[in-house]
Short mmCIF file of C-alpha atoms and ligand atoms in Angstrom, two decimals:
data_model
loop_
_atom_site.label_atom_id
_atom_site.label_comp_id
_atom_site.label_asym_id
_atom_site.label_seq_id
_atom_site.Cartn_x
_atom_site.Cartn_y
_atom_site.Cartn_z
CA MET A 1 -210.79 14.95 -40.30
CA GLN A 2 -214.31 16.20 -40.78
CA ARG A 3 -214.48 14.98 -44.38
CA PHE A 4 -214.04 11.30 -43.34
CA ARG A 5 -217.12 11.45 -41.16
CA PHE A 6 -220.35 11.02 -42.99
CA SER A 7 -223.72 11.02 -41.34
CA LEU A 8 -227.08 9.64 -42.43
CA ALA A 9 -230.64 10.80 -41.92
CA THR A 10 -232.41 8.42 -39.52
CA GLU A 11 -234.97 7.69 -42.25
CA TRP A 12 -232.27 6.14 -44.45
CA VAL A 13 -231.21 3.91 -41.56
CA ALA A 14 -234.84 2.92 -40.99
CA LEU A 15 -235.17 2.14 -44.72
CA ALA A 16 -232.01 0.02 -44.62
CA ALA A 17 -233.43 -1.89 -41.65
CA ALA A 18 -236.77 -2.37 -43.44
CA LEU A 19 -234.95 -3.73 -46.50
CA TYR A 20 -232.97 -6.07 -44.25
CA PHE A 21 -236.19 -7.29 -42.58
CA ALA A 22 -237.89 -7.92 -45.92
CA ALA A 23 -234.92 -9.58 -47.63
CA VAL A 24 -233.17 -11.52 -44.85
CA CYS A 25 -235.58 -12.06 -41.94
CA ASN A 26 -238.48 -13.47 -43.98
CA ALA A 27 -236.97 -16.52 -45.67
CA ARG A 28 -239.81 -18.81 -44.58
CA PHE A 29 -242.43 -16.34 -45.75
CA TRP A 30 -240.75 -16.07 -49.15
CA SER A 31 -240.38 -19.81 -49.60
CA THR A 32 -244.08 -20.31 -48.74
CA LEU A 33 -245.14 -17.54 -51.11
CA LEU A 34 -242.94 -18.61 -54.00
CA ALA A 35 -243.83 -22.30 -53.63
CA ALA A 36 -247.54 -21.41 -53.72
CA GLN A 37 -247.22 -19.05 -56.70
CA ARG A 38 -244.70 -21.07 -58.73
CA ASP A 39 -247.07 -21.96 -61.53
CA ALA A 40 -249.10 -18.75 -61.52
CA PRO A 41 -248.50 -16.20 -64.32
CA GLY A 42 -246.53 -13.00 -63.60
CA THR A 43 -244.99 -14.31 -60.40
CA PRO A 44 -241.68 -12.36 -60.65
CA LEU A 45 -243.57 -9.06 -60.81
CA PHE A 46 -245.92 -10.20 -58.00
CA ALA A 47 -242.93 -11.14 -55.82
CA ALA A 48 -241.26 -7.80 -56.55
CA GLY A 49 -244.45 -5.97 -55.62
CA THR A 50 -244.70 -7.99 -52.41
CA PHE A 51 -241.10 -7.12 -51.57
CA VAL A 52 -241.86 -3.40 -52.01
CA LEU A 53 -244.99 -3.76 -49.88
CA LEU A 54 -243.20 -5.63 -47.11
CA THR A 55 -240.35 -3.09 -47.03
CA ALA A 56 -242.68 -0.08 -47.02
CA LEU A 57 -244.83 -1.66 -44.31
CA HIS A 58 -241.87 -2.15 -41.99
CA LEU A 59 -240.59 1.33 -42.81
CA LEU A 60 -243.98 2.72 -41.67
CA LEU A 61 -243.66 0.67 -38.50
CA LEU A 62 -240.20 2.13 -37.78
CA LEU A 63 -240.95 5.78 -38.66
CA PRO A 64 -242.53 6.76 -35.31
CA TRP A 65 -239.34 5.47 -33.61
CA SER A 66 -236.88 7.04 -36.00
CA SER A 67 -235.65 9.90 -33.82
CA ARG A 68 -231.92 10.09 -33.14
CA TYR A 69 -232.56 8.93 -29.57
CA THR A 70 -234.95 6.03 -30.10
CA LEU A 71 -233.89 4.41 -33.36
CA ARG A 72 -230.77 2.64 -32.03
CA PRO A 73 -232.41 0.86 -29.05
CA VAL A 74 -235.53 -0.01 -31.07
CA LEU A 75 -233.56 -1.49 -33.96
CA THR A 76 -231.27 -3.39 -31.58
CA LEU A 77 -234.27 -4.96 -29.88
CA LEU A 78 -235.93 -5.87 -33.18
CA LEU A 79 -232.79 -7.27 -34.75
CA VAL A 80 -232.10 -9.51 -31.74
CA ALA A 81 -235.72 -10.64 -31.55
CA ASN A 82 -235.77 -11.29 -35.30
CA ALA A 83 -232.71 -13.52 -35.03
CA ALA A 84 -234.34 -15.50 -32.19
CA VAL A 85 -237.57 -15.86 -34.17
CA ILE A 86 -235.65 -16.98 -37.29
CA HIS A 87 -233.92 -19.62 -35.13
CA PHE A 88 -237.07 -20.96 -33.45
CA THR A 89 -239.24 -20.97 -36.56
CA GLY A 90 -236.42 -22.65 -38.49
CA ALA A 91 -235.35 -25.15 -35.85
CA TYR A 92 -238.76 -26.22 -34.56
CA GLY A 93 -241.21 -25.23 -37.30
CA VAL A 94 -243.22 -23.19 -34.79
CA VAL A 95 -245.09 -20.11 -35.94
CA ILE A 96 -245.50 -16.91 -33.98
CA ASP A 97 -249.13 -16.21 -33.16
CA THR A 98 -251.00 -14.86 -30.15
CA SER A 99 -251.25 -18.18 -28.34
CA MET A 100 -247.54 -18.85 -28.88
CA MET A 101 -246.67 -15.46 -27.39
CA ARG A 102 -249.09 -16.11 -24.52
CA ASN A 103 -247.08 -19.26 -23.82
CA VAL A 104 -243.84 -17.32 -24.04
CA LEU A 105 -245.15 -14.71 -21.58
CA GLN A 106 -246.27 -17.45 -19.16
CA THR A 107 -243.14 -19.59 -19.46
CA ASP A 108 -240.75 -19.64 -16.56
CA THR A 109 -236.99 -19.23 -16.81
CA ARG A 110 -236.22 -22.92 -16.33
CA GLU A 111 -238.51 -23.91 -19.20
CA ALA A 112 -237.07 -21.17 -21.39
CA GLY A 113 -233.54 -22.19 -20.44
CA GLU A 114 -234.01 -25.53 -22.23
CA LEU A 115 -234.54 -23.62 -25.46
CA VAL A 116 -231.34 -21.61 -25.17
CA GLY A 117 -228.32 -23.20 -26.79
CA ALA A 118 -225.66 -23.05 -29.46
CA GLY A 119 -228.26 -22.81 -32.23
CA LEU A 120 -229.73 -19.66 -30.77
CA PHE A 121 -226.33 -18.02 -30.33
CA GLY A 122 -225.42 -19.01 -33.89
CA ALA A 123 -228.53 -17.30 -35.22
CA LEU A 124 -227.80 -14.18 -33.14
CA ALA A 125 -224.25 -14.04 -34.52
CA LEU A 126 -225.43 -14.63 -38.09
CA TYR A 127 -228.46 -12.32 -38.23
CA ALA A 128 -228.02 -9.71 -35.50
CA LEU A 129 -224.33 -9.04 -34.81
CA LEU A 130 -223.34 -7.08 -37.95
CA PRO A 131 -226.53 -5.05 -38.39
CA VAL A 132 -226.58 -4.12 -34.67
CA ALA A 133 -222.95 -3.04 -34.90
CA ALA A 134 -223.76 -0.98 -37.99
CA VAL A 135 -226.68 0.69 -36.21
CA TRP A 136 -224.41 1.80 -33.38
CA LEU A 137 -221.50 2.88 -35.61
CA VAL A 138 -223.47 5.03 -38.02
CA ARG A 139 -223.69 8.75 -37.29
CA PHE A 140 -227.09 10.34 -37.46
CA GLU A 141 -227.56 13.65 -39.23
CA LYS A 142 -228.66 16.50 -36.97
CA ARG A 143 -231.58 18.50 -38.22
CA PRO A 144 -233.87 21.17 -36.80
CA PRO A 145 -237.02 19.49 -35.39
CA LEU A 146 -239.41 21.05 -37.88
CA ARG A 147 -237.38 19.96 -40.89
CA ALA A 148 -237.07 16.46 -39.43
CA LEU A 149 -240.81 16.25 -38.98
CA ARG A 150 -241.50 17.45 -42.55
CA ARG A 151 -239.13 14.84 -43.88
CA LYS A 152 -240.75 12.05 -41.84
CA ALA A 153 -244.16 13.10 -43.15
CA LEU A 154 -242.89 12.96 -46.73
CA VAL A 155 -241.37 9.50 -46.19
CA ALA A 156 -244.61 8.30 -44.61
CA VAL A 157 -246.65 9.46 -47.63
CA VAL A 158 -244.29 7.73 -50.07
CA ALA A 159 -244.26 4.52 -47.96
CA LEU A 160 -248.06 4.51 -47.76
CA ALA A 161 -248.23 4.80 -51.54
CA LEU A 162 -245.78 1.92 -51.88
CA VAL A 163 -247.97 -0.23 -49.62
CA ALA A 164 -251.19 0.77 -51.40
CA LEU A 165 -249.98 0.22 -54.96
CA PRO A 166 -249.08 -3.52 -54.79
CA ALA A 167 -251.91 -4.15 -52.31
CA GLY A 168 -254.40 -2.62 -54.78
CA VAL A 169 -253.01 -4.27 -57.88
CA TYR A 170 -252.73 -7.75 -56.34
CA PHE A 171 -255.62 -7.58 -53.90
CA GLY A 172 -257.39 -10.72 -55.17
CA ARG A 173 -254.14 -12.65 -55.34
CA TYR A 174 -253.27 -11.81 -51.72
CA VAL A 175 -256.73 -12.76 -50.49
CA SER A 176 -256.59 -16.17 -52.15
CA PHE A 177 -252.97 -16.74 -51.09
CA PHE A 178 -253.56 -15.96 -47.40
CA ARG A 179 -256.79 -17.96 -47.45
CA ALA A 180 -255.03 -21.04 -48.82
CA HIS A 181 -251.90 -20.56 -46.69
CA ARG A 182 -253.13 -19.33 -43.35
CA GLU A 183 -249.77 -19.94 -41.75
CA ALA A 184 -248.13 -17.36 -44.06
CA ARG A 185 -249.45 -14.39 -42.11
CA TYR A 186 -247.70 -15.69 -39.00
CA LEU A 187 -244.43 -15.80 -40.92
CA VAL A 188 -244.06 -12.08 -41.69
CA THR A 189 -241.24 -10.98 -39.34
CA PRO A 190 -241.14 -8.81 -37.20
CA ALA A 191 -244.82 -7.91 -37.74
CA ASN A 192 -245.80 -11.41 -36.47
CA TYR A 193 -244.32 -11.17 -32.99
CA LEU A 194 -245.07 -7.46 -32.55
CA VAL A 195 -248.78 -7.99 -33.21
CA ALA A 196 -248.90 -11.28 -31.27
CA THR A 197 -247.04 -9.94 -28.23
CA THR A 198 -249.28 -6.89 -28.04
CA ARG A 199 -252.42 -9.01 -28.32
CA ALA A 200 -251.19 -11.60 -25.80
CA ALA A 201 -250.12 -8.94 -23.28
CA LEU A 202 -253.41 -7.06 -23.54
CA GLY A 203 -255.39 -10.30 -23.36
CA THR A 204 -253.41 -11.62 -20.40
CA ARG A 205 -253.92 -8.40 -18.49
CA ARG A 206 -257.65 -8.42 -19.22
CA ALA A 207 -257.97 -12.07 -18.26
CA VAL A 208 -256.33 -11.80 -14.83
CA GLN A 209 -258.17 -8.64 -13.81
CA GLY A 210 -261.12 -8.77 -11.47
CA PRO A 211 -262.80 -11.63 -9.66
CA ARG A 212 -263.88 -14.74 -11.55
CA ARG A 213 -267.54 -15.03 -12.45
CA PRO A 214 -269.15 -17.79 -10.37
CA ILE A 215 -270.78 -20.72 -12.19
CA GLY A 216 -272.76 -23.77 -11.09
CA GLU A 217 -274.05 -22.12 -7.90
CA ASP A 218 -276.84 -24.72 -7.83
CA ALA A 219 -274.39 -27.64 -7.54
CA THR A 220 -275.32 -30.43 -5.08
CA ARG A 221 -274.48 -34.10 -4.69
CA GLY A 222 -277.06 -36.71 -5.73
CA ALA A 223 -278.42 -39.69 -3.85
CA ALA A 224 -275.73 -42.09 -5.12
CA ALA A 225 -273.03 -40.01 -3.51
CA ALA A 226 -274.88 -39.78 -0.22
CA ALA A 227 -275.63 -43.53 0.00
CA ARG A 228 -271.99 -44.62 -0.08
CA THR A 229 -270.10 -45.93 2.93
CA LYS A 230 -266.58 -44.95 1.87
CA PRO A 231 -265.33 -41.66 0.40
CA ALA A 232 -264.20 -41.67 -3.23
CA VAL A 233 -260.92 -40.36 -4.57
CA PHE A 234 -260.88 -39.33 -8.21
CA VAL A 235 -257.44 -38.58 -9.66
CA LEU A 236 -257.23 -36.58 -12.86
CA ALA A 237 -253.70 -37.08 -14.15
CA LEU A 238 -253.21 -34.19 -16.53
CA GLY A 239 -250.51 -35.19 -19.03
CA GLU A 240 -248.10 -32.89 -20.82
CA THR A 241 -247.27 -33.07 -24.53
CA ALA A 242 -248.13 -36.79 -24.84
CA ARG A 243 -249.48 -37.53 -28.29
CA ALA A 244 -251.94 -40.32 -29.02
CA ALA A 245 -249.85 -41.71 -31.90
CA ASN A 246 -247.02 -42.83 -29.60
CA PHE A 247 -249.16 -44.82 -27.16
CA SER A 248 -248.96 -48.53 -27.93
CA LEU A 249 -252.49 -48.78 -26.51
CA ASN A 250 -253.45 -46.84 -29.65
CA GLY A 251 -251.54 -49.16 -31.97
CA TYR A 252 -248.05 -47.63 -31.89
CA ALA A 253 -245.61 -50.33 -33.00
CA ARG A 254 -243.27 -49.83 -30.02
CA GLU A 255 -244.37 -51.10 -26.62
CA THR A 256 -244.65 -47.80 -24.78
CA ASN A 257 -247.55 -48.81 -22.48
CA PRO A 258 -246.56 -52.19 -21.03
CA ARG A 259 -247.80 -51.44 -17.53
CA LEU A 260 -251.06 -49.71 -18.43
CA ARG A 261 -251.91 -52.64 -20.68
CA GLN A 262 -251.45 -54.96 -17.68
CA ALA A 263 -253.40 -52.69 -15.37
CA GLY A 264 -256.55 -53.25 -17.42
CA VAL A 265 -257.37 -49.63 -18.18
CA VAL A 266 -260.12 -48.48 -20.50
CA ASN A 267 -258.39 -46.78 -23.45
CA PHE A 268 -259.96 -43.97 -25.48
CA PRO A 269 -258.18 -44.09 -28.84
CA SER A 270 -259.72 -40.98 -30.42
CA VAL A 271 -259.51 -37.91 -28.21
CA THR A 272 -259.08 -34.37 -29.53
CA ALA A 273 -257.42 -31.70 -27.35
CA CYS A 274 -258.82 -28.23 -26.74
CA GLY A 275 -255.74 -26.47 -28.06
CA THR A 276 -252.20 -27.11 -29.18
CA ALA A 277 -250.52 -25.36 -26.23
CA THR A 278 -250.74 -25.62 -22.43
CA ALA A 279 -251.84 -22.03 -21.80
CA GLU A 280 -254.85 -22.66 -23.98
CA SER A 281 -255.82 -26.29 -23.47
CA VAL A 282 -255.44 -26.52 -19.68
CA PRO A 283 -257.84 -23.66 -18.78
CA CYS A 284 -260.17 -24.85 -21.57
CA LEU A 285 -260.21 -28.43 -20.26
CA PHE A 286 -261.63 -27.30 -16.90
CA SER A 287 -264.00 -24.69 -18.32
CA ARG A 288 -267.61 -25.41 -19.23
CA PHE A 289 -266.89 -24.17 -22.74
CA GLY A 290 -265.86 -26.56 -25.43
CA ARG A 291 -263.02 -25.84 -27.79
CA SER A 292 -265.14 -23.84 -30.24
CA ALA A 293 -266.56 -21.50 -27.59
CA PHE A 294 -263.55 -21.16 -25.30
CA ASP A 295 -261.74 -17.82 -25.41
CA ALA A 296 -258.53 -17.54 -23.38
CA ASP A 297 -258.82 -13.75 -23.37
CA ALA A 298 -262.45 -13.57 -22.22
CA PRO A 299 -263.21 -12.36 -18.66
CA ARG A 300 -262.50 -15.29 -16.39
CA GLU A 301 -265.07 -17.44 -14.69
CA GLU A 302 -264.99 -20.38 -12.35
CA SER A 303 -264.22 -23.89 -13.53
CA LEU A 304 -265.11 -27.52 -12.93
CA LEU A 305 -262.96 -27.41 -9.77
CA ASP A 306 -265.09 -24.66 -8.20
CA VAL A 307 -268.31 -26.49 -9.02
CA LEU A 308 -266.95 -29.66 -7.36
CA GLN A 309 -265.89 -27.71 -4.27
CA ARG A 310 -269.30 -26.09 -4.08
CA ALA A 311 -270.87 -29.57 -4.12
CA GLY A 312 -268.76 -30.53 -1.10
CA VAL A 313 -265.87 -32.36 -2.79
CA ARG A 314 -262.36 -31.68 -1.49
CA VAL A 315 -260.29 -30.47 -4.48
CA ALA A 316 -256.49 -30.28 -4.62
CA TRP A 317 -253.99 -29.56 -7.40
CA PHE A 318 -250.44 -30.94 -7.29
CA ASP A 319 -248.19 -29.41 -9.93
CA ASN A 320 -244.94 -30.80 -11.30
CA ASN A 321 -245.33 -28.62 -14.37
CA THR A 322 -244.65 -24.90 -14.44
CA GLY A 323 -248.01 -23.91 -12.93
CA CYS A 324 -251.68 -24.29 -13.69
CA LYS A 325 -252.11 -21.27 -16.02
CA GLY A 326 -254.87 -19.93 -13.77
CA ALA A 327 -256.83 -23.20 -13.80
CA CYS A 328 -256.22 -23.92 -10.09
CA ASP A 329 -257.29 -20.53 -8.69
CA GLY A 330 -259.29 -20.97 -5.52
CA VAL A 331 -258.04 -24.53 -5.02
CA GLU A 332 -255.56 -26.05 -2.53
CA THR A 333 -252.35 -26.14 -4.60
CA ARG A 334 -248.93 -27.67 -4.04
CA GLN A 335 -246.26 -26.53 -6.52
CA LEU A 336 -243.68 -29.31 -6.55
CA ASP A 337 -241.44 -28.82 -9.58
CA ARG A 338 -238.89 -26.78 -7.63
CA SER A 339 -238.59 -29.26 -4.76
CA CYS A 340 -235.74 -31.32 -6.25
CA GLY A 341 -232.90 -28.83 -5.90
CA SER A 342 -230.98 -28.35 -9.12
CA ALA A 343 -232.22 -31.67 -10.56
CA ASP A 344 -235.38 -32.12 -12.60
CA CYS A 345 -238.35 -33.42 -10.64
CA TYR A 346 -239.65 -36.63 -12.20
CA ASP A 347 -243.39 -37.22 -12.23
CA GLU A 348 -243.23 -40.06 -9.67
CA LEU A 349 -243.03 -37.29 -7.11
CA LEU A 350 -246.74 -36.81 -7.75
CA VAL A 351 -247.44 -40.42 -6.69
CA ASP A 352 -245.60 -39.86 -3.40
CA GLU A 353 -247.45 -36.62 -2.76
CA THR A 354 -250.78 -38.34 -3.48
CA ARG A 355 -249.95 -41.11 -1.00
CA ARG A 356 -249.10 -38.44 1.57
CA LEU A 357 -252.38 -36.56 1.02
CA LEU A 358 -254.52 -39.68 1.30
CA GLY A 359 -252.65 -40.77 4.42
CA GLU A 360 -253.23 -37.47 6.18
CA PRO A 361 -256.00 -37.54 8.79
CA GLN A 362 -259.05 -35.63 7.52
CA GLU A 363 -260.81 -33.11 9.67
CA GLY A 364 -264.53 -33.58 10.07
CA PRO A 365 -266.58 -36.26 8.27
CA PRO A 366 -264.79 -38.07 5.41
CA ARG A 367 -265.16 -36.23 2.13
CA ASP A 368 -264.71 -37.26 -1.49
CA VAL A 369 -261.43 -36.08 -2.99
CA PHE A 370 -260.83 -34.79 -6.51
CA LEU A 371 -257.13 -34.52 -7.17
CA VAL A 372 -255.47 -33.01 -10.25
CA LEU A 373 -251.90 -34.15 -10.89
CA HIS A 374 -250.31 -31.79 -13.40
CA MET A 375 -247.48 -33.83 -14.88
CA LYS A 376 -244.28 -32.73 -16.59
CA GLY A 377 -244.89 -35.63 -18.99
CA SER A 378 -243.03 -35.27 -22.27
CA HIS A 379 -242.36 -31.55 -22.26
CA GLY A 380 -239.78 -30.75 -24.92
CA PRO A 381 -237.37 -30.11 -26.35
CA ALA A 382 -235.38 -31.77 -23.50
CA TYR A 383 -237.39 -35.04 -23.52
CA TYR A 384 -234.36 -36.85 -22.03
CA ARG A 385 -234.77 -34.83 -18.81
CA ARG A 386 -238.29 -36.11 -18.21
CA TYR A 387 -237.36 -39.66 -17.14
CA PRO A 388 -234.81 -41.33 -14.82
CA PRO A 389 -231.83 -43.10 -16.52
CA GLU A 390 -233.33 -46.58 -16.11
CA PHE A 391 -236.13 -45.60 -18.52
CA GLU A 392 -233.73 -45.00 -21.37
CA ARG A 393 -234.94 -48.11 -23.21
CA PHE A 394 -235.19 -46.76 -26.74
CA VAL A 395 -231.66 -45.89 -27.79
CA PRO A 396 -229.75 -43.94 -28.87
CA ALA A 397 -231.78 -41.14 -27.30
CA CYS A 398 -231.24 -37.49 -28.07
CA THR A 399 -229.57 -35.98 -25.00
CA SER A 400 -229.33 -32.39 -26.24
CA PRO A 401 -232.04 -29.77 -26.03
CA GLN A 402 -230.86 -28.64 -29.47
CA PHE A 403 -232.70 -30.77 -32.01
CA ALA A 404 -230.05 -29.80 -34.57
CA ASP A 405 -227.58 -31.99 -32.61
CA CYS A 406 -229.74 -35.11 -33.04
CA THR A 407 -231.33 -37.20 -35.75
CA ASP A 408 -235.11 -37.48 -35.90
CA GLU A 409 -234.72 -41.10 -34.75
CA GLN A 410 -232.82 -40.03 -31.61
CA ILE A 411 -235.44 -37.37 -30.88
CA ARG A 412 -238.19 -39.96 -31.22
CA ASN A 413 -236.30 -42.39 -28.96
CA ALA A 414 -236.03 -39.80 -26.16
CA TYR A 415 -239.70 -38.88 -26.60
CA ASP A 416 -240.79 -42.53 -26.45
CA ASN A 417 -238.72 -43.04 -23.27
CA SER A 418 -240.70 -40.20 -21.69
CA ILE A 419 -243.97 -41.89 -22.73
CA LEU A 420 -242.72 -45.18 -21.27
CA TYR A 421 -242.02 -43.37 -18.00
CA THR A 422 -245.50 -41.80 -18.01
CA ASP A 423 -246.86 -45.36 -18.42
CA HIS A 424 -244.89 -46.34 -15.30
CA VAL A 425 -246.10 -43.33 -13.27
CA LEU A 426 -249.75 -43.98 -14.17
CA ALA A 427 -249.39 -47.66 -13.28
CA ARG A 428 -247.94 -46.72 -9.90
CA LEU A 429 -250.88 -44.39 -9.31
CA ILE A 430 -253.28 -47.21 -10.11
CA GLU A 431 -251.42 -49.50 -7.68
CA LEU A 432 -251.69 -46.85 -4.99
CA LEU A 433 -255.42 -46.35 -5.56
CA ALA A 434 -256.07 -50.09 -5.72
CA GLY A 435 -254.29 -50.51 -2.39
CA LEU A 436 -256.55 -47.95 -0.71
CA GLY A 437 -259.60 -50.21 -1.06
CA GLU A 438 -260.22 -50.33 2.68
CA ARG A 439 -260.52 -46.58 3.05
CA TYR A 440 -261.26 -45.08 -0.37
CA ASP A 441 -262.95 -46.04 -3.63
CA GLY A 442 -260.44 -44.86 -6.21
CA ALA A 443 -260.55 -43.91 -9.92
CA LEU A 444 -258.06 -42.41 -12.32
CA LEU A 445 -258.56 -40.49 -15.55
CA TYR A 446 -255.43 -39.68 -17.53
CA VAL A 447 -255.55 -37.23 -20.42
CA SER A 448 -252.80 -35.21 -22.09
CA ASP A 449 -253.10 -31.48 -22.64
CA HIS A 450 -252.00 -31.49 -26.30
CA GLY A 451 -249.82 -33.48 -28.64
CA GLU A 452 -246.45 -32.91 -30.27
CA SER A 453 -244.74 -32.89 -33.64
CA LEU A 454 -241.58 -34.98 -33.88
CA GLY A 455 -240.21 -33.90 -37.24
CA GLU A 456 -243.15 -34.80 -39.49
CA ASN A 457 -243.10 -32.31 -42.39
CA GLY A 458 -240.21 -30.52 -40.70
CA LEU A 459 -242.35 -29.61 -37.69
CA TYR A 460 -241.28 -30.01 -34.07
CA LEU A 461 -242.81 -29.25 -30.66
CA HIS A 462 -246.40 -27.88 -30.60
CA GLY A 463 -248.41 -24.68 -30.46
CA LEU A 464 -249.33 -24.27 -34.12
CA PRO A 465 -252.59 -22.39 -34.72
CA TRP A 466 -255.46 -24.89 -34.64
CA SER A 467 -256.38 -24.36 -38.29
CA VAL A 468 -252.96 -25.42 -39.55
CA ALA A 469 -251.77 -27.77 -36.77
CA PRO A 470 -251.22 -31.42 -37.76
CA SER A 471 -253.23 -34.09 -35.94
CA PHE A 472 -250.08 -35.13 -34.04
CA GLN A 473 -250.47 -31.89 -32.04
CA LYS A 474 -254.24 -32.30 -31.58
CA GLN A 475 -254.84 -36.01 -30.84
CA VAL A 476 -254.09 -36.94 -27.23
CA PRO A 477 -254.06 -40.19 -25.23
CA MET A 478 -256.73 -40.79 -22.59
CA VAL A 479 -257.20 -43.78 -20.27
CA PHE A 480 -259.53 -44.54 -17.36
CA TRP A 481 -259.30 -46.94 -14.47
CA ALA A 482 -261.64 -47.51 -11.51
CA SER A 483 -261.49 -49.85 -8.55
CA PRO A 484 -264.28 -52.44 -8.22
CA GLY A 485 -265.55 -50.48 -5.21
CA PHE A 486 -265.72 -47.26 -7.23
CA GLU A 487 -267.52 -48.99 -10.10
CA ALA A 488 -270.08 -50.46 -7.72
CA ALA A 489 -270.59 -47.20 -5.82
CA PHE A 490 -271.17 -45.12 -8.96
CA GLY A 491 -272.98 -47.73 -11.05
CA LEU A 492 -270.31 -48.02 -13.71
CA GLU A 493 -270.17 -51.07 -15.95
CA ARG A 494 -266.70 -51.80 -17.32
CA ASP A 495 -267.99 -53.71 -20.38
CA ARG A 496 -270.30 -50.93 -21.40
CA LEU A 497 -267.52 -48.37 -20.95
CA HIS A 498 -265.21 -50.46 -23.18
CA ALA A 499 -267.97 -50.49 -25.77
CA VAL A 500 -268.28 -46.69 -25.96
CA ALA A 501 -264.57 -45.87 -25.50
CA GLY A 502 -263.85 -46.24 -29.21
CA ARG A 503 -266.10 -43.32 -30.15
CA ASP A 504 -264.70 -39.87 -30.93
CA HIS A 505 -264.14 -37.89 -27.73
CA SER A 506 -262.50 -34.58 -26.85
CA HIS A 507 -261.47 -32.36 -23.96
CA ASP A 508 -265.02 -30.98 -24.20
CA HIS A 509 -266.21 -34.19 -22.49
CA VAL A 510 -264.11 -33.84 -19.32
CA PHE A 511 -266.20 -31.16 -17.57
CA HIS A 512 -269.51 -33.02 -17.96
CA SER A 513 -268.10 -36.52 -17.52
CA VAL A 514 -266.59 -35.70 -14.12
CA LEU A 515 -269.83 -34.02 -12.95
CA GLY A 516 -271.86 -37.01 -14.16
CA LEU A 517 -269.59 -39.67 -12.73
CA LEU A 518 -269.27 -38.03 -9.31
CA ASP A 519 -273.04 -37.49 -9.24
CA VAL A 520 -272.91 -33.71 -9.02
CA HIS A 521 -276.23 -32.16 -9.98
CA THR A 522 -276.21 -28.76 -11.68
CA ALA A 523 -277.99 -27.14 -14.60
CA LEU A 524 -274.61 -26.80 -16.27
CA TYR A 525 -274.40 -30.57 -16.79
CA ASP A 526 -274.89 -31.78 -20.35
CA PRO A 527 -275.46 -35.56 -20.50
CA ALA A 528 -274.62 -35.58 -24.23
CA LEU A 529 -271.03 -34.69 -23.30
CA ASP A 530 -270.79 -37.21 -20.42
CA LEU A 531 -268.77 -40.09 -21.82
CA PHE A 532 -269.61 -42.25 -18.78
CA ALA A 533 -273.38 -41.79 -19.15
CA PRO A 534 -273.89 -44.72 -21.56
CA ALA A 535 -271.90 -46.96 -19.18
CA ARG A 536 -273.85 -46.25 -15.99
CA THR A 537 -276.49 -48.62 -14.70
CA THR A 538 -278.01 -46.21 -12.24
CA ALA A 539 -279.47 -43.47 -14.38
CA VAL A 540 -278.37 -40.23 -12.78
CA ALA A 541 -281.36 -37.95 -12.41
CA THR A 542 -280.44 -34.63 -13.90
CA SER A 543 -282.17 -31.34 -13.65
CA PRO A 544 -283.07 -29.92 -17.07
CA ARG A 545 -280.43 -27.72 -18.64
CA GLN A 546 -281.54 -24.11 -18.47
CA ASP A 547 -278.21 -22.53 -18.99
CA ALA A 548 -276.99 -23.54 -22.43
CA VAL A 549 -273.53 -22.21 -23.17
CA PRO A 550 -274.26 -18.54 -23.74
CA ARG A 551 -271.56 -17.70 -26.27
ZN1 ZN B 601 -248.57 -28.51 -22.53
#
């Protein structure tokens, strides 16, 4: 029977896997490369050289793991992960970079569960089943350790040469290709998710270690705050995945904001987010750094919320999302998204919780309240689970988390229903704040964390690297409302605010605008980034800025 059994050196199996990676798992990379090089001379040879390079590169990656004991589990893991990545990049047009993997690492099981479906299992069956079976059926050749090592060294030298040769010959062509098509380097699989996961894991560990650096230790309230008779309540409704283009307040052809229009809000039609994913844009929004200086992996420091608390404001964070991504550290937090049993919690829960908080008797003298409501908004792909049935106004709506089951029109209908529901939730918040006039002066600022792609150019969801993300993922809706009492107390003129609202704004403005509006004095405050400053009658005296952003 011995002659029917054949065994292979582990290096051959690693080479077969590397060939499979290069040929089968990189379809999107190849289509990008070939589309870009179609009219250039010598493209067949260039493509062949790139294929050799890609194969040799992955062989080098596998060599350290190519012992008889490690190769099977490592290849199984990679083949399964590859199939998942092929599915997600193909189905949603996402690319795998550090911030995407940071999101994956911070996602909870319920959120991830919405992404699991028939499409994913199909991809696993198509791309992983046979090669994994082959990896476990093949017999590995047994060799003395020294001979095995010599052979690995030889393979490594040959593979290095096969990387160096095309890289040297086509150096200029690669540089110009990757410069013109930045997304291409996030398409090389499995190198993309191996590098990104390592970087995200290291960064995440670094970021959560140690205490946060204090900022704004000089923060105090100004005279305007002290002279008031009633406490103020400022609600920051932090939206999720709402894009500016689908707000009818911004000119969208469908009426998705009927109630906000009636409520007489000030609309900001041009607002740029700080990132294209929650894990990036939410911490950035509350940091003193703007988008260009913010670094999610830098050692952490305190945020706007700490500065407000230091100035004597009561700060609370109610979360119907999957958590605050570190932005609510040190703040009274109520995590609400698991309070609805097996059902999804709709965002109106945040209105009820706000009513409860403001109805609670306060200890000590009345204090101003700054409340963050982290909404579930339009989080995809299961948009249809973000709103109660009576908000299914745009039909037929996609009711599957698998976009492949729906047309783009059905996907857009479900998304627009979730926007319509957000409009309703915000209007209810305004009603609540307006009804508190006897006890509180209320104001509401709504801003979304990032936008969303709904099939434009084959892209879905969000999280593309900033340099290649379409404006649908970057432009977010923002509206402001204040009660007459709040406007009077803080010297805000509605007409003047309407006049400046049309300018270009961004998440960078939130930090300074909240400080300015609530009359918090600190050297961190930059009036140039306070969007309310041109609309205030009482000029807020500010101490000179000594501490310009140091990075
Ligand atoms: Zn988000």
